[in-house]
PDB file of C-alpha atoms in Angstrom:
ATOM      1  CA  UNK I  49       0.000   0.000   0.000  1.00  0.00           C
ATOM      2  CA  UNK I  50       2.811   2.366   0.853  1.00  0.00           C
ATOM      3  CA  UNK I  51       5.016   3.521  -1.994  1.00  0.00           C
ATOM      4  CA  UNK I  52       6.791   6.448  -0.392  1.00  0.00           C
ATOM      5  CA  UNK I  53      10.475   6.485  -1.215  1.00  0.00           C
ATOM      6  CA  UNK I  54      12.965   6.825   1.591  1.00  0.00           C
ATOM      7  CA  UNK I  55      10.471   5.731   4.266  1.00  0.00           C
ATOM      8  CA  UNK I  56      11.195   2.671   6.375  1.00  0.00           C
ATOM      9  CA  UNK I  57       8.755  -0.128   5.418  1.00  0.00           C
ATOM     10  CA  UNK I  58       7.878  -0.783   9.079  1.00  0.00           C
ATOM     11  CA  UNK I  59       6.989   2.861   9.676  1.00  0.00           C
ATOM     12  CA  UNK I  60       4.988   2.896   6.471  1.00  0.00           C
ATOM     13  CA  UNK I  61       3.075  -0.268   7.457  1.00  0.00           C
ATOM     14  CA  UNK I  62       2.303   1.252  10.875  1.00  0.00           C
ATOM     15  CA  UNK I  63       0.950   4.399   9.192  1.00  0.00           C
ATOM     16  CA  UNK I  64      -1.163   2.309   6.843  1.00  0.00           C
ATOM     17  CA  UNK I  65      -2.454   0.177   9.721  1.00  0.00           C
ATOM     18  CA  UNK I  66      -3.432   3.295  11.692  1.00  0.00           C
ATOM     19  CA  UNK I  67      -5.298   4.654   8.665  1.00  0.00           C
ATOM     20  CA  UNK I  68      -7.103   1.359   8.111  1.00  0.00           C
ATOM     21  CA  UNK I  69      -8.104   1.195  11.774  1.00  0.00           C
ATOM     22  CA  UNK I  70      -9.352   4.804  11.623  1.00  0.00           C
ATOM     23  CA  UNK I  71     -11.442   3.883   8.577  1.00  0.00           C
ATOM     24  CA  UNK I  72     -12.893   0.848  10.355  1.00  0.00           C
ATOM     25  CA  UNK I  73     -13.802   3.008  13.371  1.00  0.00           C
ATOM     26  CA  UNK I  74     -15.346   5.624  11.072  1.00  0.00           C
ATOM     27  CA  UNK I  75     -17.548   3.119   9.242  1.00  0.00           C
ATOM     28  CA  UNK I  76     -18.471   1.355  12.479  1.00  0.00           C
ATOM     29  CA  UNK I  77     -19.653   4.661  13.944  1.00  0.00           C
ATOM     30  CA  UNK I  78     -21.432   5.522  10.702  1.00  0.00           C
ATOM     31  CA  UNK I  79     -23.329   2.213  10.868  1.00  0.00           C
ATOM     32  CA  UNK I  80     -24.982   3.167  14.156  1.00  0.00           C
ATOM     33  CA  UNK I  81     -25.572   6.769  13.133  1.00  0.00           C
ATOM     34  CA  UNK I  82     -27.380   5.421  10.059  1.00  0.00           C
ATOM     35  CA  UNK I  83     -29.414   3.100  12.265  1.00  0.00           C
ATOM     36  CA  UNK I  84     -30.463   6.044  14.456  1.00  0.00           C
ATOM     37  CA  UNK I  85     -31.513   8.092  11.416  1.00  0.00           C
ATOM     38  CA  UNK I  86     -33.374   5.085   9.965  1.00  0.00           C
ATOM     39  CA  UNK I  87     -35.300   4.487  13.207  1.00  0.00           C
ATOM     40  CA  UNK I  88     -36.134   8.194  13.442  1.00  0.00           C
ATOM     41  CA  UNK I  89     -37.402   8.312   9.854  1.00  0.00           C
ATOM     42  CA  UNK I  90     -39.387   5.106  10.308  1.00  0.00           C
ATOM     43  CA  UNK I  91     -40.936   6.475  13.503  1.00  0.00           C
ATOM     44  CA  UNK I  92     -41.963   9.653  11.691  1.00  0.00           C
ATOM     45  CA  UNK I  93     -43.510   7.615   8.889  1.00  0.00           C
ATOM     46  CA  UNK I  94     -45.385   5.460  11.414  1.00  0.00           C
ATOM     47  CA  UNK I  95     -46.809   8.617  12.988  1.00  0.00           C
ATOM     48  CA  UNK I  96     -47.854   9.729   9.501  1.00  0.00           C
ATOM     49  CA  UNK I  97     -49.477   6.358   8.915  1.00  0.00           C
ATOM     50  CA  UNK I  98     -51.453   6.064  12.149  1.00  0.00           C
ATOM     51  CA  UNK I  99     -51.920   9.554  13.618  1.00  0.00           C
ATOM     52  CA  UNK I 100     -55.385  11.047  13.529  1.00  0.00           C
ATOM     53  CA  UNK I 101     -55.229  14.445  11.843  1.00  0.00           C
ATOM     54  CA  UNK I 102     -57.225  16.324   9.216  1.00  0.00           C
ATOM     55  CA  UNK I 103     -54.609  16.647   6.455  1.00  0.00           C
ATOM     56  CA  UNK I 104     -53.684  13.016   5.894  1.00  0.00           C
ATOM     57  CA  UNK I 105     -51.455  12.029   2.953  1.00  0.00           C
ATOM     58  CA  UNK I 106     -52.957   9.727   0.280  1.00  0.00           C
ATOM     59  CA  UNK I 107     -53.246   6.150   1.589  1.00  0.00           C
ATOM     60  CA  UNK I 108     -50.343   4.455  -0.241  1.00  0.00           C
ATOM     61  CA  UNK I 109     -47.936   7.407   0.023  1.00  0.00           C
ATOM     62  CA  UNK I 110     -46.577   6.736   3.529  1.00  0.00           C
ATOM     63  CA  UNK I 111     -46.012   2.987   2.990  1.00  0.00           C
ATOM     64  CA  UNK I 112     -44.336   3.770  -0.361  1.00  0.00           C
ATOM     65  CA  UNK I 113     -42.015   6.219   1.402  1.00  0.00           C
ATOM     66  CA  UNK I 114     -41.341   3.566   4.055  1.00  0.00           C
ATOM     67  CA  UNK I 115     -40.440   1.010   1.400  1.00  0.00           C
ATOM     68  CA  UNK I 116     -38.107   3.485  -0.302  1.00  0.00           C
ATOM     69  CA  UNK I 117     -36.408   4.586   2.934  1.00  0.00           C
ATOM     70  CA  UNK I 118     -35.943   0.987   4.074  1.00  0.00           C
ATOM     71  CA  UNK I 119     -34.527  -0.139   0.718  1.00  0.00           C
ATOM     72  CA  UNK I 120     -32.071   2.779   0.669  1.00  0.00           C
ATOM     73  CA  UNK I 121     -30.846   2.158   4.198  1.00  0.00           C
ATOM     74  CA  UNK I 122     -30.557  -1.593   3.560  1.00  0.00           C
ATOM     75  CA  UNK I 123     -28.419  -0.867   0.495  1.00  0.00           C
ATOM     76  CA  UNK I 124     -26.275   1.554   2.518  1.00  0.00           C
ATOM     77  CA  UNK I 125     -25.816  -1.112   5.227  1.00  0.00           C
ATOM     78  CA  UNK I 126     -24.712  -3.730   2.693  1.00  0.00           C
ATOM     79  CA  UNK I 127     -22.284  -1.257   1.095  1.00  0.00           C
ATOM     80  CA  UNK I 128     -20.917  -0.188   4.479  1.00  0.00           C
ATOM     81  CA  UNK I 129     -20.442  -3.811   5.531  1.00  0.00           C
ATOM     82  CA  UNK I 130     -18.516  -4.477   2.309  1.00  0.00           C
ATOM     83  CA  UNK I 131     -16.221  -1.526   3.063  1.00  0.00           C
ATOM     84  CA  UNK I 132     -15.637  -2.717   6.620  1.00  0.00           C
ATOM     85  CA  UNK I 133     -14.863  -6.271   5.502  1.00  0.00           C
ATOM     86  CA  UNK I 134     -12.430  -4.919   2.910  1.00  0.00           C
ATOM     87  CA  UNK I 135     -10.648  -2.796   5.509  1.00  0.00           C
ATOM     88  CA  UNK I 136     -10.555  -5.748   7.933  1.00  0.00           C
ATOM     89  CA  UNK I 137      -8.876  -7.813   5.199  1.00  0.00           C
ATOM     90  CA  UNK I 138      -6.286  -5.083   4.677  1.00  0.00           C
ATOM     91  CA  UNK I 139      -5.686  -4.940   8.448  1.00  0.00           C
ATOM     92  CA  UNK I 140      -5.146  -8.718   8.487  1.00  0.00           C
ATOM     93  CA  UNK I 141      -2.585  -8.426   5.674  1.00  0.00           C
ATOM     94  CA  UNK I 142      -0.753  -5.535   7.344  1.00  0.00           C
ATOM     95  CA  UNK I 143      -0.585  -7.289  10.729  1.00  0.00           C
ATOM     96  CA  UNK I 144      -0.951 -11.053  10.224  1.00  0.00           C
ATOM     97  CA  UNK I 145      -0.727 -11.690  13.975  1.00  0.00           C
ATOM     98  CA  UNK I 146      -2.794  -8.649  14.959  1.00  0.00           C
ATOM     99  CA  UNK I 147      -6.290  -8.136  16.314  1.00  0.00           C
ATOM    100  CA  UNK I 148      -8.139  -8.696  13.052  1.00  0.00           C
ATOM    101  CA  UNK I 149      -6.401 -12.009  12.376  1.00  0.00           C
ATOM    102  CA  UNK I 150      -7.323 -13.266  15.852  1.00  0.00           C
ATOM    103  CA  UNK I 151     -10.915 -12.012  15.695  1.00  0.00           C
ATOM    104  CA  UNK I 152     -13.412 -14.821  15.049  1.00  0.00           C
ATOM    105  CA  UNK I 153     -15.357 -14.468  11.794  1.00  0.00           C
ATOM    106  CA  UNK I 154     -18.597 -15.090  13.671  1.00  0.00           C
ATOM    107  CA  UNK I 155     -18.182 -11.685  15.361  1.00  0.00           C
ATOM    108  CA  UNK I 156     -19.019  -9.914  12.095  1.00  0.00           C
ATOM    109  CA  UNK I 157     -21.976 -12.204  11.449  1.00  0.00           C
ATOM    110  CA  UNK I 158     -23.390 -11.528  14.912  1.00  0.00           C
ATOM    111  CA  UNK I 159     -23.671  -7.837  13.985  1.00  0.00           C
ATOM    112  CA  UNK I 160     -24.822  -8.219  10.381  1.00  0.00           C
ATOM    113  CA  UNK I 161     -27.673 -10.704  10.871  1.00  0.00           C
ATOM    114  CA  UNK I 162     -29.705  -8.632  13.379  1.00  0.00           C
ATOM    115  CA  UNK I 163     -29.109  -5.370  11.494  1.00  0.00           C
ATOM    116  CA  UNK I 164     -30.146  -6.758   8.143  1.00  0.00           C
ATOM    117  CA  UNK I 165     -32.956  -8.652   9.832  1.00  0.00           C
ATOM    118  CA  UNK I 166     -34.299  -5.362  11.186  1.00  0.00           C
ATOM    119  CA  UNK I 167     -34.351  -3.843   7.702  1.00  0.00           C
ATOM    120  CA  UNK I 168     -36.064  -6.945   6.266  1.00  0.00           C
ATOM    121  CA  UNK I 169     -38.755  -6.939   8.978  1.00  0.00           C
ATOM    122  CA  UNK I 170     -39.432  -3.212   8.520  1.00  0.00           C
ATOM    123  CA  UNK I 171     -39.516  -3.652   4.720  1.00  0.00           C
ATOM    124  CA  UNK I 172     -42.045  -6.497   5.062  1.00  0.00           C
ATOM    125  CA  UNK I 173     -44.181  -4.326   7.351  1.00  0.00           C
ATOM    126  CA  UNK I 174     -44.207  -1.454   4.822  1.00  0.00           C
ATOM    127  CA  UNK I 175     -44.992  -3.900   2.016  1.00  0.00           C
ATOM    128  CA  UNK I 176     -47.942  -5.207   4.028  1.00  0.00           C
ATOM    129  CA  UNK I 177     -49.102  -1.636   4.776  1.00  0.00           C
ATOM    130  CA  UNK I 178     -48.752  -0.708   1.083  1.00  0.00           C
ATOM    131  CA  UNK I 179     -50.820  -3.707  -0.070  1.00  0.00           C
ATOM    132  CA  UNK I 180     -53.489  -2.893   2.551  1.00  0.00           C
ATOM    133  CA  UNK I 181     -53.538   0.765   1.477  1.00  0.00           C
ATOM    134  CA  UNK I 182     -54.109  -0.253  -2.143  1.00  0.00           C
ATOM    135  CA  UNK I 183     -56.894  -2.646  -1.136  1.00  0.00           C
ATOM    136  CA  UNK I 184     -58.886   0.139   0.574  1.00  0.00           C
TER     137      UNK I 184
END
């Protein structure tokens, strides 16, 4: 990764490792910020779907927005997970006996399954609400 002339390879590898770890921390933080925004948007849409007020949006509009929001955030989660796995692979190559080489692969799966499961459940709910809105 490092092609700087005149720099000791060990120093260069340490710099690269620090950058990779900073990227992993950034994307890990971003994952939970995205989850917070997703839950907030979904909550707002649920209020729009079930609140009693005079100016109600057309029946299928809120579930359609929910489907769109959920699909976008699911796609962002998959993309973010790909980035994090790529950076973890780079970290393993830079430090073969480091933290990422010792970390069990199941650790990543234990995070991904519930997160993606949440998006799938919410998507199925909005699909159900959309079908019911069209049937009315």
